[in-house]
Short mmCIF file of C-alpha atoms and ligand atoms in Angstrom, two decimals:
data_model
loop_
_atom_site.label_atom_id
_atom_site.label_comp_id
_atom_site.label_asym_id
_atom_site.label_seq_id
_atom_site.Cartn_x
_atom_site.Cartn_y
_atom_site.Cartn_z
CA MET A 1 -25.21 -50.06 15.02
CA TYR A 2 -27.08 -49.51 18.54
CA LEU A 3 -28.01 -52.79 20.25
CA SER A 4 -30.50 -53.03 23.38
CA ARG A 5 -29.34 -54.86 26.18
CA GLU A 6 -31.74 -57.80 25.29
CA GLU A 7 -30.08 -58.10 21.84
CA GLU A 8 -26.55 -58.12 23.42
CA ARG A 9 -27.68 -61.06 25.27
CA ILE A 10 -29.06 -62.90 22.46
CA LEU A 11 -25.78 -62.24 20.53
CA LYS A 12 -23.87 -63.73 23.35
CA GLY A 13 -25.82 -66.95 23.09
CA TYR A 14 -28.24 -66.74 26.25
CA GLU A 15 -31.29 -67.51 24.19
CA GLY A 16 -29.45 -70.22 22.33
CA GLU A 17 -26.62 -70.70 19.24
CA ALA A 18 -29.40 -70.67 16.84
CA LYS A 19 -30.72 -67.62 17.64
CA ALA A 20 -27.48 -65.77 17.97
CA ARG A 21 -26.19 -66.89 14.68
CA ALA A 22 -29.62 -65.25 13.13
CA LEU A 23 -29.48 -62.28 14.91
CA GLU A 24 -25.68 -62.13 14.02
CA VAL A 25 -26.51 -62.38 10.30
CA ILE A 26 -29.35 -59.61 10.50
CA VAL A 27 -26.97 -57.08 12.30
CA ARG A 28 -24.01 -57.51 9.78
CA VAL A 29 -26.61 -56.87 7.00
CA GLY A 30 -27.92 -53.85 8.80
CA GLU A 31 -24.47 -52.53 9.78
CA ALA A 32 -23.45 -53.14 5.90
CA LEU A 33 -26.58 -51.05 4.91
CA GLY A 34 -25.96 -48.30 7.58
CA ALA A 35 -29.09 -49.13 9.77
CA PRO A 36 -28.79 -47.34 13.01
CA ARG A 37 -30.68 -50.06 15.11
CA LEU A 38 -32.90 -53.03 15.08
CA ILE A 39 -36.60 -53.14 15.01
CA GLU A 40 -38.80 -55.92 16.49
CA ILE A 41 -41.25 -57.56 14.01
CA LYS A 42 -44.72 -58.93 14.25
CA HIS A 43 -44.87 -61.59 11.96
CA ALA A 44 -42.38 -62.91 9.17
CA HIS A 45 -43.03 -64.81 5.60
CA ILE A 46 -40.18 -66.87 4.32
CA SER A 47 -39.72 -67.21 0.59
CA GLY A 48 -37.61 -69.86 -0.87
CA VAL A 49 -38.94 -73.05 0.53
CA SER A 50 -39.45 -74.86 -2.70
CA TYR A 51 -37.13 -77.73 -3.29
CA GLU A 52 -37.27 -77.10 -6.87
CA ASN A 53 -35.97 -73.63 -5.99
CA ILE A 54 -33.46 -74.13 -3.38
CA GLY A 55 -32.23 -77.33 -3.78
CA ASP A 56 -30.19 -79.44 -1.29
CA TYR A 57 -28.14 -76.53 -0.32
CA GLY A 58 -31.57 -74.68 0.76
CA LEU A 59 -32.48 -77.81 2.74
CA GLU A 60 -29.49 -77.96 4.45
CA LEU A 61 -29.62 -74.44 5.50
CA ILE A 62 -32.98 -74.98 6.82
CA GLU A 63 -32.66 -78.17 8.58
CA GLY A 64 -29.42 -76.90 9.89
CA PHE A 65 -31.20 -74.10 12.00
CA TRP A 66 -33.76 -76.60 13.08
CA ARG A 67 -31.25 -79.11 14.30
CA LEU A 68 -29.55 -76.19 15.98
CA GLY A 69 -32.44 -75.89 18.11
CA ALA A 70 -33.84 -72.70 16.22
CA ARG A 71 -37.49 -71.52 17.13
CA PHE A 72 -39.58 -68.91 15.44
CA SER A 73 -40.04 -65.87 17.56
CA VAL A 74 -43.01 -64.64 15.72
CA PRO A 75 -45.78 -66.08 14.02
CA THR A 76 -44.24 -67.27 10.56
CA THR A 77 -46.05 -68.42 7.19
CA VAL A 78 -44.16 -69.58 4.25
CA ASN A 79 -44.19 -69.50 0.71
CA PRO A 80 -45.40 -72.12 -1.91
CA ILE A 81 -43.44 -75.84 -2.19
CA SER A 82 -42.57 -77.65 -5.50
CA TYR A 83 -45.99 -79.47 -5.63
CA ASP A 84 -49.51 -79.91 -4.14
CA SER A 85 -48.93 -82.25 -1.51
CA GLU A 86 -52.71 -83.38 -1.48
CA ASP A 87 -52.63 -84.36 -5.22
CA LEU A 88 -49.14 -85.26 -6.71
CA THR A 89 -50.59 -85.33 -10.22
CA SER A 90 -52.07 -81.73 -10.39
CA ILE A 91 -49.19 -80.21 -12.41
CA PRO A 92 -49.42 -81.73 -15.83
CA GLY A 93 -46.73 -83.60 -17.47
CA VAL A 94 -44.92 -83.91 -13.74
CA THR A 95 -43.91 -87.12 -12.19
CA LEU A 96 -42.09 -86.78 -8.74
CA SER A 97 -39.44 -89.14 -7.71
CA LYS A 98 -39.19 -90.48 -4.03
CA PRO A 99 -36.23 -88.54 -3.09
CA TYR A 100 -37.64 -85.48 -4.43
CA VAL A 101 -40.69 -85.66 -2.42
CA GLU A 102 -38.68 -86.65 0.63
CA ALA A 103 -36.55 -83.62 0.44
CA GLN A 104 -39.52 -81.17 0.05
CA GLU A 105 -40.95 -83.09 2.89
CA ALA A 106 -37.61 -82.60 4.86
CA ILE A 107 -37.99 -78.78 4.19
CA ALA A 108 -41.44 -78.51 5.25
CA ARG A 109 -40.94 -80.96 8.70
CA ALA A 110 -37.96 -78.39 9.53
CA LEU A 111 -39.84 -75.00 9.02
CA SER A 112 -42.88 -76.74 11.03
CA GLY A 113 -40.31 -77.75 13.82
CA MET A 114 -39.53 -74.25 14.11
CA GLY A 115 -42.98 -73.14 14.59
CA ALA A 116 -44.05 -72.18 11.03
CA GLU A 117 -47.55 -72.30 9.81
CA LEU A 118 -47.56 -74.58 6.58
CA GLU A 119 -50.14 -72.55 4.52
CA PHE A 120 -47.58 -72.74 1.57
CA THR A 121 -48.64 -69.29 -0.41
CA CYS A 122 -47.44 -66.24 -1.89
CA THR A 123 -50.45 -64.44 -0.98
CA PRO A 124 -50.67 -64.63 2.82
CA TYR A 125 -52.96 -61.83 2.88
CA TYR A 126 -55.81 -63.99 1.14
CA ALA A 127 -55.21 -66.82 3.66
CA GLY A 128 -56.24 -65.08 6.80
CA VAL A 129 -53.06 -64.03 8.24
CA LEU A 130 -53.60 -60.32 8.85
CA ASP A 131 -56.69 -61.53 11.15
CA ARG A 132 -55.02 -64.53 12.72
CA TYR A 133 -51.98 -62.43 13.79
CA GLU A 134 -53.58 -59.01 13.97
CA LEU A 135 -51.47 -57.20 11.44
CA ARG A 136 -52.58 -53.83 11.13
CA MET A 137 -51.32 -50.81 9.23
CA GLY A 138 -48.04 -49.46 10.44
CA ASP A 139 -46.93 -52.77 11.88
CA HIS A 140 -43.53 -53.77 11.05
CA VAL A 141 -42.69 -57.37 9.68
CA ALA A 142 -40.24 -59.12 7.61
CA TRP A 143 -41.62 -60.80 4.16
CA GLY A 144 -39.42 -62.50 1.69
CA GLU A 145 -41.88 -62.77 -1.33
CA SER A 146 -41.13 -59.83 -3.65
CA SER A 147 -45.22 -59.88 -4.73
CA ALA A 148 -46.35 -60.01 -1.14
CA VAL A 149 -43.72 -57.49 0.06
CA ALA A 150 -44.92 -55.04 -2.24
CA TYR A 151 -48.82 -55.78 -1.73
CA ALA A 152 -48.03 -55.21 2.12
CA ASN A 153 -46.33 -52.03 1.87
CA SER A 154 -48.57 -50.59 -0.89
CA VAL A 155 -52.29 -51.95 -0.11
CA LEU A 156 -51.92 -53.05 3.70
CA GLY A 157 -49.69 -50.20 4.96
CA ILE A 158 -47.70 -53.08 6.47
CA ARG A 159 -44.02 -52.47 6.55
CA THR A 160 -41.40 -54.56 5.22
CA ASN A 161 -38.45 -54.45 3.24
CA ARG A 162 -37.65 -57.05 0.52
CA GLU A 163 -35.86 -59.86 2.40
CA GLY A 164 -34.42 -62.73 0.32
CA GLY A 165 -35.59 -66.12 1.69
CA PRO A 166 -32.58 -66.68 4.01
CA LEU A 167 -32.86 -63.22 5.72
CA ALA A 168 -36.81 -63.76 6.23
CA LEU A 169 -35.53 -66.90 8.11
CA MET A 170 -33.08 -65.10 10.02
CA ALA A 171 -35.50 -62.56 10.94
CA ALA A 172 -38.22 -65.12 11.79
CA ILE A 173 -35.72 -66.46 14.46
CA ALA A 174 -34.41 -63.42 15.68
CA GLY A 175 -37.77 -61.57 15.98
CA ARG A 176 -36.02 -58.65 14.77
CA THR A 177 -34.84 -56.97 11.41
CA TYR A 178 -32.67 -54.00 10.54
CA TYR A 179 -34.43 -50.31 10.74
CA TYR A 180 -33.95 -49.18 7.29
CA GLY A 181 -35.93 -48.49 3.95
CA MET A 182 -39.53 -49.44 4.32
CA HIS A 183 -39.59 -49.52 7.90
CA ILE A 184 -38.68 -45.50 7.79
CA ASP A 185 -41.52 -43.24 7.44
CA ALA A 186 -39.55 -40.80 5.33
CA GLU A 187 -38.21 -43.38 2.99
CA ARG A 188 -41.71 -44.43 2.11
CA LYS A 189 -42.58 -40.94 0.54
CA PRO A 190 -42.70 -40.70 -3.15
CA ARG A 191 -40.91 -38.06 -5.39
CA VAL A 192 -41.80 -39.50 -8.84
CA SER A 193 -45.24 -39.45 -9.96
CA TYR A 194 -46.48 -41.92 -12.78
CA VAL A 195 -49.94 -41.18 -14.44
CA LEU A 196 -51.44 -43.45 -16.69
CA GLU A 197 -53.24 -41.27 -19.31
CA ALA A 198 -57.18 -42.03 -20.49
CA GLY A 199 -57.76 -45.54 -21.03
CA ARG A 200 -60.24 -47.84 -18.71
CA ALA A 201 -59.93 -49.60 -15.47
CA LEU A 202 -57.05 -51.97 -15.78
CA GLU A 203 -57.62 -55.92 -15.84
CA GLU A 204 -54.88 -58.03 -14.63
CA ALA A 205 -52.52 -58.53 -17.80
CA GLU A 206 -52.85 -54.78 -18.55
CA ALA A 207 -51.82 -53.90 -14.81
CA GLY A 208 -49.08 -56.34 -15.24
CA VAL A 209 -47.67 -54.35 -18.45
CA LEU A 210 -47.92 -51.11 -16.35
CA GLY A 211 -46.03 -52.60 -13.63
CA GLU A 212 -43.10 -53.36 -16.39
CA LEU A 213 -43.47 -49.91 -17.64
CA ILE A 214 -43.04 -48.33 -14.27
CA ALA A 215 -40.57 -50.78 -13.22
CA GLU A 216 -38.23 -49.90 -16.07
CA ALA A 217 -38.57 -46.02 -16.00
CA HIS A 218 -38.29 -45.84 -12.12
CA ARG A 219 -34.64 -44.89 -10.94
CA ASP A 220 -35.64 -43.00 -7.60
CA GLU A 221 -34.94 -45.06 -4.34
CA ARG A 222 -38.40 -44.02 -2.85
CA PRO A 223 -41.39 -45.76 -4.04
CA PRO A 224 -43.26 -44.61 -7.21
CA HIS A 225 -46.42 -42.84 -6.94
CA VAL A 226 -49.06 -44.23 -9.38
CA VAL A 227 -52.08 -42.72 -10.69
CA ALA A 228 -53.97 -45.15 -12.66
CA ALA A 229 -57.89 -47.07 -12.18
CA PHE A 230 -57.46 -50.49 -11.46
CA GLY A 231 -60.39 -52.75 -12.13
CA SER A 232 -60.06 -55.13 -9.05
CA ASP A 233 -57.87 -56.33 -6.27
CA SER A 234 -56.26 -59.04 -8.28
CA SER A 235 -55.42 -56.41 -10.95
CA ILE A 236 -53.62 -54.48 -8.06
CA LYS A 237 -51.83 -57.91 -7.04
CA GLU A 238 -50.71 -58.46 -10.63
CA PHE A 239 -49.56 -54.73 -10.95
CA LEU A 240 -47.40 -55.07 -7.80
CA ALA A 241 -45.82 -58.54 -8.60
CA ALA A 242 -44.93 -57.38 -12.20
CA LEU A 243 -43.12 -54.26 -10.37
CA GLY A 244 -41.30 -56.71 -8.43
CA THR A 245 -40.43 -58.94 -10.90
CA VAL A 246 -38.79 -56.35 -13.18
CA SER A 247 -37.06 -54.33 -10.44
CA ASP A 248 -36.48 -54.47 -6.81
CA ILE A 249 -39.02 -51.74 -5.81
CA ALA A 250 -40.62 -52.81 -2.43
CA MET A 251 -43.73 -50.62 -2.78
CA ALA A 252 -45.77 -48.21 -4.79
CA HIS A 253 -47.91 -45.43 -3.47
CA ILE A 254 -51.04 -46.17 -5.42
CA GLN A 255 -53.54 -43.24 -5.59
CA GLY A 256 -56.78 -44.35 -3.93
CA VAL A 257 -55.27 -47.59 -2.70
CA THR A 258 -52.39 -46.96 -0.54
CA PRO A 259 -53.56 -46.06 3.09
CA GLU A 260 -51.09 -43.70 3.93
CA ASP A 261 -50.15 -39.87 3.19
CA PRO A 262 -47.74 -40.19 0.45
CA GLY A 263 -46.41 -36.60 1.65
CA GLY A 264 -45.85 -33.50 -0.49
CA GLU A 265 -42.59 -34.27 -2.06
CA VAL A 266 -43.35 -35.48 -5.70
CA ARG A 267 -41.15 -33.56 -8.11
CA GLU A 268 -41.49 -35.04 -11.42
CA VAL A 269 -44.59 -36.52 -13.01
CA VAL A 270 -44.19 -38.95 -15.90
CA ARG A 271 -47.15 -39.37 -18.23
CA ILE A 272 -47.62 -42.91 -19.72
CA PRO A 273 -49.96 -43.03 -22.62
CA TRP A 274 -52.55 -45.86 -22.80
CA ARG A 275 -51.45 -46.59 -26.39
CA GLU A 276 -47.72 -47.54 -24.93
CA LEU A 277 -49.28 -49.87 -22.73
CA GLU A 278 -51.54 -51.66 -25.09
CA GLU A 279 -48.69 -51.73 -27.75
CA ARG A 280 -46.49 -53.57 -24.70
CA LEU A 281 -49.27 -55.79 -24.09
CA GLU A 282 -49.89 -56.86 -27.94
CA GLU A 283 -46.20 -57.90 -28.25
CA LYS A 284 -46.58 -60.36 -25.46
CA MET A 285 -49.85 -61.84 -26.71
CA PRO A 286 -50.15 -65.35 -28.49
CA GLY A 287 -50.90 -65.01 -32.18
CA GLY A 288 -52.87 -68.24 -32.02
CA PRO A 289 -54.41 -71.26 -30.02
CA VAL A 290 -52.17 -72.21 -26.71
CA ASP A 291 -52.12 -75.66 -24.97
CA ILE A 292 -52.44 -74.38 -21.47
CA ALA A 293 -54.06 -71.32 -19.87
CA TYR A 294 -52.57 -70.23 -16.38
CA VAL A 295 -54.05 -68.16 -13.83
CA GLY A 296 -53.29 -67.75 -10.04
CA CYS A 297 -49.60 -66.32 -10.01
CA PRO A 298 -49.52 -64.64 -7.39
CA HIS A 299 -52.11 -67.36 -5.82
CA ALA A 300 -55.47 -66.52 -6.76
CA SER A 301 -58.02 -64.68 -4.79
CA LEU A 302 -61.67 -65.87 -4.37
CA GLU A 303 -62.61 -62.91 -6.63
CA GLU A 304 -60.53 -64.54 -9.39
CA LEU A 305 -62.05 -67.95 -9.01
CA ALA A 306 -65.61 -66.72 -9.26
CA LYS A 307 -64.83 -64.60 -12.21
CA LEU A 308 -63.26 -67.51 -14.00
CA ALA A 309 -66.02 -70.00 -13.27
CA ARG A 310 -68.36 -67.46 -14.51
CA MET A 311 -66.63 -66.82 -17.75
CA LEU A 312 -66.40 -70.83 -18.03
CA GLU A 313 -70.08 -71.30 -17.56
CA GLU A 314 -70.81 -68.49 -20.02
CA LYS A 315 -68.22 -69.53 -22.75
CA GLY A 316 -68.29 -73.21 -22.48
CA ALA A 317 -65.70 -76.00 -21.76
CA PRO A 318 -62.45 -74.91 -23.32
CA ARG A 319 -60.27 -77.06 -25.43
CA ALA A 320 -56.98 -76.14 -23.95
CA LYS A 321 -56.09 -76.98 -20.10
CA ILE A 322 -56.50 -74.42 -17.74
CA ILE A 323 -54.81 -74.42 -14.69
CA VAL A 324 -55.26 -72.31 -11.63
CA SER A 325 -52.87 -72.20 -8.51
CA MET A 326 -54.09 -71.04 -5.11
CA SER A 327 -53.49 -71.34 -1.25
CA ARG A 328 -55.23 -74.28 0.60
CA SER A 329 -57.14 -71.60 2.65
CA VAL A 330 -58.63 -70.05 -0.82
CA TYR A 331 -59.29 -73.56 -1.65
CA MET A 332 -61.18 -74.33 1.51
CA LYS A 333 -63.25 -71.34 1.06
CA ALA A 334 -63.90 -72.05 -2.56
CA LEU A 335 -64.81 -75.38 -1.72
CA SER A 336 -67.44 -74.39 0.79
CA LEU A 337 -68.99 -71.85 -1.73
CA GLY A 338 -69.17 -74.62 -4.63
CA LEU A 339 -66.83 -72.59 -6.57
CA VAL A 340 -64.39 -75.72 -6.54
CA GLU A 341 -67.05 -77.96 -8.00
CA ARG A 342 -67.99 -75.27 -10.59
CA LEU A 343 -64.49 -74.87 -11.68
CA ARG A 344 -63.87 -78.79 -12.04
CA ARG A 345 -66.90 -79.44 -13.88
CA SER A 346 -65.63 -77.07 -16.54
CA GLY A 347 -62.42 -78.99 -16.74
CA VAL A 348 -60.01 -76.77 -14.66
CA ALA A 349 -56.84 -78.32 -12.69
CA ILE A 350 -56.74 -76.85 -9.38
CA VAL A 351 -52.68 -76.72 -7.84
CA ARG A 352 -52.75 -75.85 -4.01
CA SER A 353 -49.73 -74.78 -2.17
CA SER A 354 -47.63 -74.61 -5.07
CA CYS A 355 -47.35 -72.93 -8.70
CA LEU A 356 -46.21 -73.68 -12.07
CA ILE A 357 -42.90 -71.51 -11.72
CA VAL A 358 -41.88 -72.95 -8.15
CA SER A 359 -42.59 -76.82 -9.55
CA PRO A 360 -40.77 -78.86 -12.06
CA PHE A 361 -43.57 -78.12 -14.46
CA SER A 362 -41.08 -76.30 -17.00
CA LYS A 363 -38.68 -78.85 -16.99
CA HIS A 364 -41.27 -81.35 -18.31
CA ASN A 365 -43.06 -79.09 -20.43
CA LYS A 366 -40.46 -77.35 -22.64
CA GLY A 367 -41.92 -75.85 -25.83
CA VAL A 368 -45.42 -75.99 -24.50
CA ARG A 369 -47.58 -72.93 -25.56
CA LEU A 370 -49.14 -71.21 -22.42
CA ALA A 371 -51.02 -68.12 -22.04
CA THR A 372 -51.85 -66.38 -18.90
CA ASN A 373 -52.91 -63.17 -17.39
CA SER A 374 -50.11 -63.00 -14.93
CA TYR A 375 -47.00 -60.74 -16.02
CA LYS A 376 -44.70 -62.60 -13.33
CA ALA A 377 -45.86 -66.13 -14.72
CA TYR A 378 -45.29 -64.79 -18.00
CA HIS A 379 -41.79 -63.74 -17.32
CA TYR A 380 -40.55 -66.53 -15.49
CA LEU A 381 -42.00 -69.27 -17.38
CA SER A 382 -40.50 -67.73 -20.57
CA ARG A 383 -36.88 -67.85 -19.03
CA LYS A 384 -37.67 -71.57 -18.20
CA GLY A 385 -38.42 -72.75 -21.65
CA VAL A 386 -41.82 -72.55 -21.92
CA LYS A 387 -43.49 -70.61 -24.84
CA ALA A 388 -45.57 -68.36 -22.50
CA TYR A 389 -47.71 -65.26 -23.70
CA LEU A 390 -49.60 -62.57 -21.67
CA ALA A 391 -53.25 -62.27 -22.34
CA ARG A 392 -56.23 -60.35 -20.88
CA LEU A 393 -58.76 -63.37 -19.33
CA GLU A 394 -61.16 -62.39 -21.96
CA ASP A 395 -58.56 -62.41 -24.88
CA LEU A 396 -57.17 -65.77 -23.62
CA TRP A 397 -60.64 -67.25 -23.78
CA LYS A 398 -60.62 -66.45 -27.65
CA LEU A 399 -57.36 -68.50 -28.01
CA ILE A 400 -58.68 -71.66 -26.54
FE1 F3S Z 1 -46.49 -67.02 -6.19
FE2 F3S Z 1 -45.44 -68.77 -7.64
FE3 F3S Z 1 -46.09 -66.48 -8.71
S1 F3S Z 1 -44.98 -68.54 -5.71
S2 F3S Z 1 -45.83 -64.98 -7.09
S3 F3S Z 1 -47.54 -68.14 -7.93
S4 F3S Z 1 -44.13 -67.57 -8.87
#
């Protein structure tokens, strides 16, 4: 791999041992993949910071770099943690022990010590990072949250591979990643197109099922090209999150959404009948009432909160508990717009900076019947022992 003089200096330890070690990992991975060189990044987003997910091993890795003197070379944001630090009781059934909270706090302290912005969200694009760090189409970043990666490449035109949590951490310290995959123009040009036939604009749960169908069918290394009508930005977010849940796809060229030229290399068109999508969704829907309804995986946008508040007011207070997860920034905006008050008045439990999947929720709620409009939440909660179902927000209302 070609390395600049500055990169050689970093590797030799002139900018500290931590940066040298981080860059060495990036170089090794890049060489294994056949990357010709490195590329400077403008921003990093680190996943895998919830103590629930990474445990003591992850804590030691992050703390170890901090103690070694590591500092992030670029603006860095991080994914959700294992609880809402402003309300430890917001996740039902979960009681947190002191050592558990201290371990999560140690992770946060180390990340902050290295220079991270502690927003704790998987939707950094709803939390103002694009303006704050002047991220624009064509910029190169290293993000580690699969749903955010797919949103960055597909909707924002910001370029990132799907970095694992540790690799995003190394890239943040080194300020660079390997020039490979989604960073390269030609690798972003689709060759297979998926056309959703007829139907209507997709709402969130339907969009998630489309993500599952395409992820299962797509075998090409290049991103899929997608022709479908999405009803809202949150539907696009759910589609991309599902795509990233079922496969390692880091981007979809969505007609009318993706802000770059798909090129002219499409050689295969796959048609998806609307009926197939509906049948898949029906298989995942609950047959009866549920105990909990969950919205906000990936973290909710203001638009989703407003829609939910409207529905609650139109249909009355529900019997089942409704839980919504979001970033602190979106929460603060919702608070100033009166949305938080409207949601709380309708009995909604709000979880900031965390979610039901990266928290200990499933450990304490085995067998609970839960419906969600998020394919990703449905997928992971099912695997963690919760009786999770997928449903349109509107249909979900009929069940509670
Ligand atoms: Fe975000 Fe948690 Fe879903 S981190 S993408 S809300 S699993």
